[in-house]
Structure formats: C-alpha cells, structure tokens
Amino acid sequence: MDLQSLCRVIFVSALISLVCHPCSVTAGDIVHDDNLAPKKPGCENDFVLVKVQTWVNGIEDAEFVGVGARFGTTIVSKEKNANQRRLVLSDPRDCCSPPKNKLANDVIMVDRGRCKFTTKANNAEAAHASAVLIINNQKELYKMVCEPDETDLDIHIPAVMLPQDAGTSLEKMLISNSSVSVQLYSPKRPLVDIAEVFLWLMAVGTILCASYWSAWTAREAAIEQDKLLKDALDEIPDTRHVGSGGIVDINTTSAILFVVIASCFLVMLYKLMSFWFVELLVVLFCIGGVEGLQTCLVALLSRWFKRAGESYIKVPFFGAISYLTLAVSPFCITFAVVWAVYRNVSFAWIGQDILGIALIITVLQIVRVPNLKVGTVLLSCAFLYDIFWVFVSKKLFHESVMIVVARGDKSGEDGIPMLLKIPRLFDPWGGYSIIGFGDILLPGLLIAFSLRYDWLTNKTLRAGYFLWAMFAYGLGLLITYVALNLMDGHGQPALLYIVPFTLGTFLTLGRKRGDLRVLWTKGEPDRPCPHIRLEHQHSGELSED
C-alpha cells in the first residue's frame, strides 16, 4: 500500500472510531428517573412535555417547552382546547406564602426553591390561579414529584416546570410592562414517525451498496489473480498483493484496540465538549466526507469516463492522481464547505447525510473483516461498548456519556456531525431521529464479508449468508426503533439489538450448513490453483506425446 492510501486508511478509521453512537431522538429530554417518583393518590400524573405558547400585546411570540408535574390536573393535548390566560409574576417570587397578587384565573410564574413544589401549587390555587409555571434554577427540565409524606394531595390546577432560560425570557416580557398571555397544551407524539422509516432505509441501503461494491472488488481481484496464474506456466508469481491496493484487513488485536481507542475518544469528547471542539469535529468530518464523496463519485463515473479514470498526472505531495479525481475534487470540496457554513439551517441535514453515507461506504470498501472470528470479536466488543457507555456510564458520570456526546449537550450546538439524521416531520415536538455511524459501519463490516464469501463460493442469494445477514440487521434495527418508542424517545444503544440478530444469524447458519470452520478461520473457500492445474494438464499432454 502506498503512503497516500495508508494515510487515508488511518485518517478514516480514526474518524470512525469517534462515532459509535446510539440511536436517539432529540426532542426535549427531561431528567430525573421515573422509578424514583412512584405514583400515589393525588400524585399520579404521567410526566409529559408541555408547550407554553406566549402572546405579547395580542401578538403571537416565543414558544417554550416545559414538563408537567406528577400532581395537579392533566394538561389538554390539543391546542384548540387550550385557553389563553394572562401571565403574572408571583409576589413573593417563590410563592412559598400566599401571593399578594390579585389573580382572576391567571397563570402565575414562580421561582423554584425554599419550599415544596406542592406548597407552591396549593398557594397558587388558593389565590385563584388557573395554572402555575415553576422556573427551574438550571437549564435542564426537572420532573416535579411529591414528597414521601404527602399522601393526600388535592391540587386542581396544572403545574409546569420551565428551564431557567425560559423563565428569564418570560420575566423580561413581564418587566417591560407588556400584556403577556400564555397557552398550555401537551400534544401527543405519534407512535411512529416517517423519519424513522427513512432512517431505516438509509442505514440498510448504505450497507447494501457498500457490500456489493466490496464484493465486486473482491471478485475482480480474484479474477485478476487467476488470470495472472494462468498466464504464468514457468514460474509461480507472487500474487499476495494482487488487487489489494488500499485495502486493510483488520485482525483480532486491532478489533479489540478499536473499541478501546473509541472509548478513549468518547471520554475525551465528553470532557472536552465545547463549541470550539465541535467546530474541530466539523472540520474533520468535512475532510472525511470529501474523501468519501470523491471516492464514491470516481468509482461511479469511471464506468462512463474510463479513459479519464485511467489517465494519471503527478501532483506534489499527493502523487499520481487520475484526471477524473481532479475533476470531481472541486465539487466535493465545495459541497463540504457549503454544508459546514450553512449547517445550522433547517435543510442542512441533507448534506450531512450525503457526506456521512459516502464516508461509511468508503470505509466499508477500505477496511475489511477477513473472517468470522474477527467479525465476532469486533461486534462483541462493540456490543459491550454500547451497553457500557449508554447505561453503565450513568453510575460513574451521573449521566449517559454516549447520549450527552451524541446530542452535544455541553457544546451549545445540535451535537456532533458524525451522525445520520432526519427531522421528525410529523412530530409536534420536532427534533431529529439519529443513528451513529458505528451502528451502520460495524455490522456492515460483517455483512460485506458475507457477500464476498457468497460470491467467491458461487452461492445463490438464498443459499448464501448475505440475504439472511441483511435481513437480521434490518430486523435488529427495526426492534431498536420499537424500543426507542417504548422508552418515550430516550436514547437506545442500537448494537444491543443489532449484534445478537446479525451475528447470531451468521453463526447459526454457518454451523447448520457445515461452513463454520472455513468462515471462522479462512473466511474464503479453498480454490484450486489454476497454475498447478495447468501444469498437471500440460504434463499429461507431454506424456501422451
């Protein structure tokens, strides 16, 4: 492998090791576990997100998102059924004593602290408030629960917690002597959003394209090797590197190190996450995206512009580069730069997904699993990695490291760019359905291996392993989305479901068909050497003479 190819492999592999993230839906997550807040009479509401729409002097203004309390009346789900009420600031601000304000079915805004949530709600209700907005002293949303000794609550107004920044904005509206009114409602999230369907198709389609490209390349290399052997009767040529330029076969050690390094990068991202660090990741993503998009376009266009793809020119530092590569490079660079500049606009996810898919396909073409043993080690380590950093890390860091990094909670941005994402089009809460590159790339390495094996052994689609591995991956990802919806949008480690389905199917079929030993060790069938076969044939012809 030349220096340029080696550098490309190292860079892309390092970039991917940063991004083994779970599926997640970012639509206003709330903190405080449900199991710490048991239901009891008078305190048995489900925690729901609440929209707080504001009007200033009769003109519709900003909308804020809060979370409803365990206690109080439930909040209507449809906007048309929600009434507009005047918003007033409590006096005293904490509402730990009866307010001095004269309320006439108004919504009262109070500060968190100094007394129980239920005390504030009772005082607000006694002052004839129609609802109470409690402003948190932090930016996060907090689930308001009842104290263990509160067993007989009878609160008949809704209580909603708002984050600190929302309270600051509302206070500015009120202090400016404006007439401010609010409307509270909690629209229900659809059971399935079309975004999840398209994301599933994107993930499956990416692996499908990458697998066929990888298998086609492997078959072309095998044909070229056989041709060279048939043309050489006098000496056996060294064909170990025929058709393998730029291809890296990972081994068991590197599979384990991959997960260890990915864990180190994840902790680094978690600790150093900031606006400037995300900007650095954007630059790295753009470089990898340009490389991936360029590789895919050159491979695609070379079928129509074969002469341009096979004609090379020497470029300083980069070495020999085809004219076709020079032609598509400006487009790829421009595409990535435009995305980076406008990545915060509503439709920027399209460019991010194009760059991401191209990068994943390129990596699946460059990096390969040589046998089932390496694939099993890699996916097993990734399986444990996902579970640890999504669930177990909560015990050590008091929050899920994986989900915090994926959402970019500490960066002030919408998360790291190494994700495929689609907006939740029919979700009233908005947000994105996202999937990490690792949830496509790691299973994709094994699935691409299955198709290469099928083609080299001349197996039919049904008698091979690729169809069933692909089906298992799709089913595992589908179950991930089912779990995601059952968990009310909380991030789920996709590999928790994908690995058992994909790897389990492969191992079971291999054992049943008697191919497990070959799959586990060699990863490719024993092929008779055409050179030896021709020599025997040539010797037989001489004997007859």
Coordinates of C-alpha atoms in Angstrom, one line a residue:
M1 CA 0.0 0.0 0.0
D2 CA 1.4 3.5 -0.9
L3 CA 1.8 6.3 1.6
Q4 CA -1.3 8.1 0.3
S5 CA -3.6 5.1 0.8
L6 CA -2.1 4.4 4.2
C7 CA -2.7 7.9 5.4
R8 CA -6.3 7.7 4.0
V9 CA -7.0 4.5 5.9
I10 CA -5.6 5.7 9.2
F11 CA -7.5 9.0 9.0
V12 CA -10.8 7.5 8.1
S13 CA -10.5 4.7 10.7
A14 CA -9.6 7.2 13.4
L15 CA -12.6 9.4 12.4
I16 CA -15.0 6.5 12.6
S17 CA -13.7 5.4 16.0
L18 CA -15.1 8.7 17.3
V19 CA -18.7 8.0 16.3
C20 CA -20.1 4.7 17.5
H21 CA -23.2 6.4 18.9
P22 CA -26.7 5.0 19.7
C23 CA -30.0 5.8 18.0
S24 CA -31.6 8.7 19.8
V25 CA -34.4 11.2 19.4
T26 CA -33.6 14.7 20.4
A27 CA -36.9 16.3 21.3
G28 CA -36.6 17.9 24.7
D29 CA -35.3 15.2 27.1
I30 CA -36.1 15.6 30.8
V31 CA -34.1 14.4 33.8
H32 CA -35.0 12.6 37.0
D33 CA -35.8 8.9 36.6
D34 CA -39.4 7.7 36.8
N35 CA -38.6 4.9 39.1
L36 CA -37.6 7.5 41.8
A37 CA -41.1 9.0 41.6
P38 CA -43.7 6.4 42.4
K39 CA -47.4 7.2 41.8
K40 CA -49.8 7.6 44.6
P41 CA -53.3 9.2 45.1
G42 CA -53.3 12.8 44.1
C43 CA -49.8 12.4 42.6
E44 CA -50.2 10.0 39.7
N45 CA -49.9 12.0 36.5
D46 CA -47.6 10.8 33.7
F47 CA -44.7 13.1 33.0
V48 CA -45.4 14.9 29.8
L49 CA -43.7 17.6 27.8
V50 CA -45.8 20.8 27.7
K51 CA -45.8 23.6 25.2
V52 CA -46.1 27.1 26.6
Q53 CA -47.1 29.4 23.7
T54 CA -46.8 33.2 24.5
W55 CA -48.6 36.3 23.2
V56 CA -47.3 39.8 23.8
N57 CA -49.8 42.5 23.4
G58 CA -52.0 40.1 21.5
I59 CA -49.3 39.1 19.0
E60 CA -48.0 35.5 19.0
D61 CA -44.5 35.4 20.3
A62 CA -42.0 32.7 21.5
E63 CA -42.8 29.2 22.5
F64 CA -41.2 27.4 25.4
V65 CA -41.2 23.7 26.4
G66 CA -41.7 22.5 30.0
V67 CA -42.6 19.3 31.8
G68 CA -45.9 18.6 33.7
A69 CA -45.8 17.6 37.4
R70 CA -46.9 14.4 38.9
F71 CA -49.6 16.3 40.8
G72 CA -52.3 18.7 39.7
T73 CA -54.8 18.4 36.8
T74 CA -53.8 17.0 33.5
I75 CA -53.0 19.3 30.6
V76 CA -55.1 19.3 27.4
S77 CA -53.4 17.6 24.4
K78 CA -54.9 19.7 21.6
E79 CA -54.1 23.3 21.0
K80 CA -57.6 24.3 20.1
N81 CA -58.8 23.1 23.5
A82 CA -56.3 25.2 25.4
N83 CA -57.3 28.6 26.8
Q84 CA -55.2 31.8 26.7
R85 CA -54.6 33.1 30.2
R86 CA -52.8 36.3 31.4
L87 CA -49.4 35.6 32.9
V88 CA -48.4 37.3 36.1
L89 CA -45.2 37.3 38.2
S90 CA -45.7 36.0 41.8
D91 CA -45.2 38.2 44.8
P92 CA -43.4 36.8 46.7
R93 CA -41.4 35.3 43.8
D94 CA -41.1 31.8 45.4
C95 CA -44.8 31.6 46.2
C96 CA -44.0 29.8 49.5
S97 CA -46.5 32.1 51.2
P98 CA -49.9 33.2 49.8
P99 CA -49.3 35.6 46.8
K100 CA -50.2 39.3 47.3
N101 CA -51.3 39.5 43.6
K102 CA -54.9 39.7 42.8
L103 CA -55.5 36.8 40.4
A104 CA -58.5 36.2 38.2
N105 CA -57.9 32.8 36.7
D106 CA -54.4 33.9 35.6
V107 CA -51.3 31.8 35.2
I108 CA -48.8 32.6 37.9
M109 CA -45.0 32.3 37.4
V110 CA -42.9 31.4 40.5
D111 CA -39.3 30.6 41.2
R112 CA -38.1 27.2 42.4
G113 CA -36.8 26.9 45.9
R114 CA -37.4 27.4 49.7
C115 CA -40.5 25.1 49.9
K116 CA -42.1 22.1 48.3
F117 CA -43.5 22.1 44.8
T118 CA -46.9 21.1 46.1
T119 CA -46.8 24.1 48.6
K120 CA -46.3 26.5 45.7
A121 CA -49.2 24.9 43.8
N122 CA -51.6 25.0 46.8
N123 CA -50.8 28.7 47.4
A124 CA -51.3 29.5 43.7
E125 CA -54.6 27.6 43.6
A126 CA -55.8 29.4 46.8
A127 CA -55.1 32.7 45.1
H128 CA -57.4 31.7 42.2
A129 CA -54.6 31.0 39.7
S130 CA -55.5 28.7 36.7
A131 CA -52.0 27.2 36.5
V132 CA -48.6 27.6 37.9
L133 CA -45.3 27.9 36.0
I134 CA -42.3 27.0 38.2
I135 CA -39.0 28.3 36.9
N136 CA -36.1 25.9 37.4
N137 CA -32.7 27.2 38.7
Q138 CA -30.9 25.2 36.0
K139 CA -31.1 25.0 32.2
E140 CA -32.5 21.4 32.3
L141 CA -36.1 20.3 32.9
Y142 CA -36.8 18.6 36.2
K143 CA -39.6 16.3 37.0
M144 CA -41.7 17.6 39.9
V145 CA -42.7 14.9 42.3
C146 CA -44.4 14.6 45.6
E147 CA -42.6 14.1 48.9
P148 CA -42.9 10.7 50.6
D149 CA -45.0 12.0 53.4
E150 CA -47.5 13.7 51.1
T151 CA -50.3 11.0 50.8
D152 CA -53.5 13.1 50.5
L153 CA -53.0 15.7 47.8
D154 CA -55.9 17.5 46.2
I155 CA -54.5 20.1 43.7
H156 CA -56.8 21.1 40.9
I157 CA -54.6 23.3 38.7
P158 CA -51.8 22.1 36.4
A159 CA -48.2 22.7 37.4
V160 CA -45.4 23.0 34.8
M161 CA -41.6 23.3 35.2
L162 CA -39.8 25.5 32.8
P163 CA -36.0 25.8 32.3
Q164 CA -34.1 28.8 33.7
D165 CA -33.6 30.5 30.3
A166 CA -37.3 30.3 29.5
G167 CA -38.0 32.0 32.9
T168 CA -35.5 34.7 32.1
S169 CA -37.2 35.4 28.7
L170 CA -40.7 35.5 30.3
E171 CA -39.6 37.8 33.1
K172 CA -38.2 40.3 30.5
M173 CA -41.6 40.3 28.8
L174 CA -43.4 41.0 32.0
I175 CA -41.0 43.7 33.3
S176 CA -41.3 45.6 30.0
N177 CA -44.9 46.3 31.1
S178 CA -46.3 44.3 28.2
S179 CA -49.5 42.3 28.4
V180 CA -48.4 38.7 28.3
S181 CA -50.7 35.7 27.9
V182 CA -49.9 32.1 27.7
Q183 CA -51.5 28.9 26.4
L184 CA -50.6 25.5 27.8
Y185 CA -51.1 22.2 26.0
S186 CA -49.3 18.9 25.6
P187 CA -49.6 17.4 22.1
K188 CA -49.1 13.6 21.9
R189 CA -46.1 12.3 20.0
P190 CA -47.0 9.9 17.1
L191 CA -46.3 6.2 17.7
V192 CA -44.2 6.0 14.5
D193 CA -42.7 8.9 12.6
I194 CA -41.9 8.7 8.9
A195 CA -38.4 9.9 9.8
E196 CA -37.6 6.5 11.4
V197 CA -38.8 4.7 8.3
F198 CA -36.5 6.8 6.0
L199 CA -33.6 6.4 8.5
W200 CA -34.0 2.6 8.5
L201 CA -34.0 2.7 4.7
M202 CA -30.9 4.8 4.7
A203 CA -29.0 2.5 7.0
V204 CA -30.0 -0.7 5.2
G205 CA -29.4 0.9 1.8
T206 CA -25.9 2.1 2.8
I207 CA -24.8 -1.3 3.9
L208 CA -26.4 -2.8 0.7
C209 CA -24.4 -0.5 -1.6
A210 CA -21.2 -0.9 0.3
S211 CA -21.4 -4.7 0.4
Y212 CA -22.0 -5.0 -3.3
W213 CA -19.1 -2.7 -4.0
S214 CA -16.8 -4.6 -1.7
A215 CA -17.8 -8.0 -3.1
W216 CA -17.4 -6.8 -6.7
T217 CA -13.9 -5.5 -5.9
A218 CA -13.0 -8.8 -4.2
R219 CA -14.3 -10.8 -7.2
E220 CA -12.4 -8.6 -9.7
A221 CA -9.3 -9.2 -7.6
A222 CA -9.8 -12.9 -7.6
I223 CA -10.4 -13.0 -11.4
E224 CA -7.2 -10.9 -12.0
Q225 CA -5.2 -13.3 -9.8
D226 CA -6.5 -16.3 -11.7
K227 CA -5.6 -14.7 -15.0
L228 CA -2.1 -13.9 -13.9
L229 CA -1.6 -17.5 -12.7
K230 CA -3.0 -18.9 -16.0
D231 CA -0.6 -16.8 -17.9
A232 CA 2.5 -17.9 -16.0
L233 CA 3.4 -21.6 -16.5
D234 CA 7.1 -21.4 -16.0
E235 CA 7.1 -19.7 -12.6
I236 CA 4.7 -19.0 -9.8
P237 CA 4.3 -15.3 -9.4
D238 CA 3.8 -13.6 -6.0
T239 CA 0.1 -12.7 -6.0
R240 CA -0.4 -11.9 -2.4
H241 CA -1.0 -8.2 -3.1
V242 CA -2.9 -8.5 -6.4
G243 CA -5.9 -6.2 -6.4
S244 CA -5.4 -5.4 -2.7
G245 CA -4.1 -1.8 -3.1
G246 CA -5.6 0.4 -0.4
I247 CA -7.4 -2.5 1.3
V248 CA -6.9 -3.2 5.0
D249 CA -7.9 -6.4 6.7
I250 CA -8.3 -5.9 10.4
N251 CA -7.2 -8.7 12.8
T252 CA -8.4 -9.7 16.3
T253 CA -6.0 -7.5 18.1
S254 CA -6.9 -4.4 16.1
A255 CA -10.6 -5.2 16.6
I256 CA -10.1 -5.1 20.4
L257 CA -7.9 -2.0 20.2
F258 CA -10.5 -0.3 18.0
V259 CA -13.1 -0.4 20.8
V260 CA -10.5 0.6 23.5
I261 CA -9.5 3.6 21.4
A262 CA -13.1 4.5 20.6
S263 CA -13.8 4.5 24.4
C264 CA -10.8 6.9 25.0
F265 CA -12.0 9.2 22.2
L266 CA -15.6 9.1 23.7
V267 CA -14.3 10.2 27.1
M268 CA -12.2 12.9 25.5
L269 CA -15.3 14.2 23.6
Y270 CA -17.3 14.1 26.9
K271 CA -14.7 16.0 28.9
L272 CA -13.7 18.5 26.2
M273 CA -17.0 19.0 24.5
S274 CA -17.4 22.7 23.7
F275 CA -18.3 25.0 20.9
W276 CA -14.7 25.1 19.5
F277 CA -14.3 21.3 19.9
V278 CA -17.4 20.7 17.9
E279 CA -16.0 23.1 15.3
L280 CA -12.9 20.9 15.1
L281 CA -15.0 17.8 14.6
V282 CA -16.9 19.6 11.8
V283 CA -13.6 20.2 10.0
L284 CA -12.5 16.5 10.5
F285 CA -15.9 15.4 9.3
C286 CA -15.7 17.6 6.2
I287 CA -12.2 16.2 5.3
G288 CA -13.5 12.6 5.7
G289 CA -16.7 13.5 3.8
V290 CA -14.7 15.0 0.9
E291 CA -12.6 11.8 0.8
G292 CA -15.6 9.6 0.9
L293 CA -17.7 11.5 -1.7
Q294 CA -14.7 11.8 -4.0
T295 CA -14.1 8.0 -3.8
C296 CA -17.7 7.1 -4.5
L297 CA -18.1 9.6 -7.4
V298 CA -14.8 8.5 -9.0
A299 CA -15.9 4.8 -8.8
L300 CA -19.3 5.6 -10.2
L301 CA -18.2 7.9 -13.0
S302 CA -15.2 5.8 -14.1
R303 CA -17.7 3.4 -15.8
W304 CA -18.7 6.2 -18.2
F305 CA -15.3 8.1 -18.3
K306 CA -12.9 5.1 -18.2
R307 CA -10.2 6.9 -20.0
A308 CA -10.2 9.8 -17.6
G309 CA -10.2 7.4 -14.7
E310 CA -7.1 5.5 -16.0
S311 CA -5.1 8.6 -17.1
Y312 CA -2.9 9.9 -14.3
I313 CA -1.0 13.1 -13.5
K314 CA 1.6 13.6 -10.8
V315 CA 0.6 16.2 -8.2
P316 CA 3.1 17.3 -5.5
F317 CA 2.5 15.6 -2.1
F318 CA -0.5 13.6 -3.4
G319 CA 1.4 11.6 -6.0
A320 CA -0.3 10.2 -9.1
I321 CA -3.9 11.3 -9.4
S322 CA -6.3 10.5 -12.1
Y323 CA -7.8 13.2 -14.2
L324 CA -11.3 12.1 -13.1
T325 CA -10.3 12.6 -9.5
L326 CA -9.1 16.1 -10.3
A327 CA -12.4 16.8 -12.0
V328 CA -14.6 15.8 -9.1
S329 CA -12.5 17.1 -6.2
P330 CA -13.6 20.8 -6.6
F331 CA -17.2 19.7 -6.4
C332 CA -16.7 17.6 -3.3
I333 CA -14.7 20.3 -1.5
T334 CA -17.3 22.9 -2.4
F335 CA -20.1 20.7 -1.3
A336 CA -18.5 20.1 2.1
V337 CA -17.6 23.7 2.7
V338 CA -21.2 24.9 1.8
W339 CA -22.6 22.4 4.3
A340 CA -20.2 23.5 7.0
V341 CA -21.1 27.1 6.5
Y342 CA -24.9 26.6 6.4
R343 CA -25.1 23.5 8.7
N344 CA -27.5 25.2 11.1
V345 CA -30.2 25.8 8.5
S346 CA -33.2 23.6 8.5
F347 CA -32.3 21.5 5.4
A348 CA -28.6 21.1 6.3
W349 CA -29.3 17.5 7.4
I350 CA -29.4 16.5 3.7
G351 CA -25.8 17.5 3.1
Q352 CA -24.7 15.9 6.4
D353 CA -26.3 12.6 5.4
I354 CA -24.8 12.6 1.9
L355 CA -21.3 13.2 3.3
G356 CA -21.9 10.6 6.0
I357 CA -23.2 7.9 3.7
A358 CA -20.3 8.4 1.3
L359 CA -17.8 8.2 4.2
I360 CA -19.3 5.0 5.5
I361 CA -19.4 3.3 2.1
T362 CA -15.8 4.3 1.5
V363 CA -14.7 2.9 4.9
L364 CA -16.5 -0.4 4.2
Q365 CA -14.6 -0.6 1.0
I366 CA -11.2 0.1 2.5
V367 CA -11.5 -1.8 5.8
R368 CA -12.5 -5.4 5.7
V369 CA -13.2 -8.3 8.1
P370 CA -11.1 -11.3 6.8
N371 CA -13.1 -14.0 8.7
L372 CA -15.9 -14.6 11.0
K373 CA -13.6 -14.8 14.1
V374 CA -12.5 -11.2 13.7
G375 CA -16.1 -10.1 13.0
T376 CA -17.3 -11.9 16.1
V377 CA -14.6 -10.3 18.3
L378 CA -15.3 -6.8 16.8
L379 CA -19.1 -6.9 17.2
S380 CA -18.9 -8.5 20.7
C381 CA -16.6 -5.7 21.9
A382 CA -18.8 -3.1 20.2
F383 CA -21.9 -4.7 21.9
L384 CA -20.3 -4.3 25.3
Y385 CA -19.0 -0.8 24.4
D386 CA -22.5 0.4 23.5
I387 CA -24.1 -1.0 26.7
F388 CA -21.4 0.4 28.9
W389 CA -21.4 3.9 27.6
V390 CA -25.2 4.2 27.3
F391 CA -26.3 2.6 30.5
V392 CA -23.4 1.7 32.9
S393 CA -21.7 5.1 32.5
K394 CA -24.7 6.7 34.3
K395 CA -23.4 5.2 37.5
L396 CA -19.9 6.7 37.0
F397 CA -20.7 10.0 35.4
H398 CA -24.3 10.6 36.7
E399 CA -25.4 10.8 33.0
S400 CA -25.2 8.7 29.9
V401 CA -21.9 9.7 28.3
M402 CA -22.8 8.4 24.9
I403 CA -26.1 10.3 24.7
V404 CA -24.6 13.5 26.1
V405 CA -21.9 13.4 23.4
A406 CA -24.3 12.5 20.6
R407 CA -26.6 15.4 21.4
G408 CA -23.8 17.8 22.1
D409 CA -25.4 19.0 25.4
K410 CA -22.2 20.8 26.6
S411 CA -21.4 22.4 23.3
G412 CA -24.2 24.8 22.7
E413 CA -24.8 23.2 19.2
D414 CA -27.0 20.4 17.9
G415 CA -24.5 17.7 18.5
I416 CA -21.5 16.2 16.7
P417 CA -21.8 15.9 12.9
M418 CA -20.9 12.2 12.7
L419 CA -24.5 11.1 12.6
L420 CA -27.2 10.3 10.0
K421 CA -30.2 12.4 10.9
I422 CA -33.7 13.1 9.6
P423 CA -36.2 15.6 11.1
R424 CA -39.3 14.1 12.7
L425 CA -41.7 15.6 10.2
F426 CA -45.0 14.7 11.9
D427 CA -43.8 15.0 15.5
P428 CA -45.3 18.2 17.1
W429 CA -42.2 18.3 19.3
G430 CA -39.9 18.4 16.3
G431 CA -36.3 17.1 16.8
Y432 CA -34.4 14.5 14.8
S433 CA -34.2 10.8 14.6
I434 CA -30.5 10.0 14.5
I435 CA -28.2 7.0 14.2
G436 CA -24.5 6.8 14.8
F437 CA -22.1 5.8 12.1
G438 CA -20.9 2.9 14.2
D439 CA -24.4 1.3 14.2
I440 CA -24.1 1.0 10.4
L441 CA -20.4 0.6 10.0
L442 CA -19.6 -2.2 12.4
P443 CA -22.4 -4.6 11.4
G444 CA -21.7 -3.5 7.8
L445 CA -18.2 -5.0 8.0
L446 CA -19.6 -8.4 8.8
I447 CA -22.4 -8.1 6.2
A448 CA -20.0 -7.1 3.5
F449 CA -17.8 -10.1 4.4
S450 CA -20.8 -12.4 4.0
L451 CA -21.5 -11.2 0.4
R452 CA -17.8 -11.5 -0.5
Y453 CA -17.9 -15.1 0.8
D454 CA -21.1 -15.9 -1.1
W455 CA -19.7 -14.6 -4.4
L456 CA -16.3 -16.3 -4.1
T457 CA -18.1 -19.6 -3.3
N458 CA -20.7 -19.0 -6.1
K459 CA -23.6 -19.4 -3.7
T460 CA -27.1 -18.3 -4.7
L461 CA -28.7 -15.5 -2.8
R462 CA -30.9 -17.8 -0.9
A463 CA -28.3 -20.4 -0.2
G464 CA -25.7 -17.8 0.9
Y465 CA -25.3 -15.8 4.0
F466 CA -25.7 -12.2 2.8
L467 CA -29.5 -12.2 2.4
W468 CA -30.0 -13.6 5.9
A469 CA -27.4 -11.3 7.5
M470 CA -29.0 -8.3 5.8
F471 CA -32.5 -9.4 6.9
A472 CA -31.2 -9.9 10.5
Y473 CA -29.6 -6.4 10.5
G474 CA -32.9 -4.8 9.3
L475 CA -34.9 -6.6 11.9
G476 CA -32.5 -5.7 14.7
L477 CA -32.6 -2.0 13.7
L478 CA -36.4 -2.2 13.5
I479 CA -36.6 -3.5 17.0
T480 CA -34.3 -0.7 18.1
Y481 CA -36.9 1.8 16.9
V482 CA -39.7 -0.1 18.7
A483 CA -37.6 0.0 21.9
L484 CA -36.9 3.7 21.3
N485 CA -40.7 4.5 21.1
L486 CA -41.5 2.3 24.1
M487 CA -38.8 4.2 26.1
D488 CA -40.5 7.5 25.2
G489 CA -37.7 8.7 23.0
H490 CA -34.8 8.1 25.4
G491 CA -31.6 7.1 23.5
Q492 CA -31.1 3.4 22.9
P493 CA -27.9 1.5 22.1
A494 CA -28.7 0.1 18.6
L495 CA -26.0 -2.5 18.8
L496 CA -27.7 -4.0 21.8
Y497 CA -30.4 -5.3 19.4
I498 CA -28.4 -5.4 16.1
V499 CA -25.4 -7.5 17.2
P500 CA -27.4 -10.5 18.6
F501 CA -29.6 -10.7 15.4
T502 CA -26.8 -10.2 12.9
L503 CA -24.0 -12.2 14.5
G504 CA -26.4 -14.9 15.9
T505 CA -27.9 -15.5 12.5
F506 CA -24.5 -15.8 10.8
L507 CA -23.1 -18.2 13.4
T508 CA -26.3 -20.3 13.5
L509 CA -26.4 -20.7 9.7
G510 CA -22.7 -21.4 9.4
R511 CA -23.0 -24.2 12.0
K512 CA -26.1 -25.7 10.4
R513 CA -24.6 -25.7 6.9
G514 CA -21.2 -27.0 8.0
D515 CA -19.3 -23.9 6.8
L516 CA -18.5 -22.6 10.3
R517 CA -14.8 -23.8 10.3
V518 CA -14.0 -22.2 7.0
L519 CA -15.9 -19.0 7.8
W520 CA -14.2 -18.8 11.3
T521 CA -10.6 -19.3 10.1
K522 CA -10.0 -18.7 6.4
G523 CA -13.0 -16.5 5.5
E524 CA -12.9 -17.7 1.9
P525 CA -13.2 -21.0 0.1
D526 CA -10.3 -23.2 -0.9
R527 CA -9.8 -22.6 -4.6
P528 CA -7.6 -24.9 -6.7
C529 CA -4.6 -23.1 -8.1
P530 CA -5.0 -22.6 -11.8
H531 CA -1.2 -22.6 -12.3
I532 CA -0.9 -26.1 -10.7
R533 CA -3.9 -27.3 -12.6
L534 CA -2.5 -26.1 -15.9
E535 CA 0.9 -27.6 -15.1
H536 CA -0.7 -31.0 -14.5
Q537 CA -2.7 -30.7 -17.7
H538 CA 0.5 -29.7 -19.6
S539 CA 2.4 -32.7 -18.1
G540 CA -0.4 -35.0 -19.2
E541 CA -0.2 -33.8 -22.7
L542 CA 3.6 -34.3 -22.8
S543 CA 3.1 -37.9 -21.5
E544 CA 0.7 -38.7 -24.3
D545 CA 3.1 -37.4 -26.8

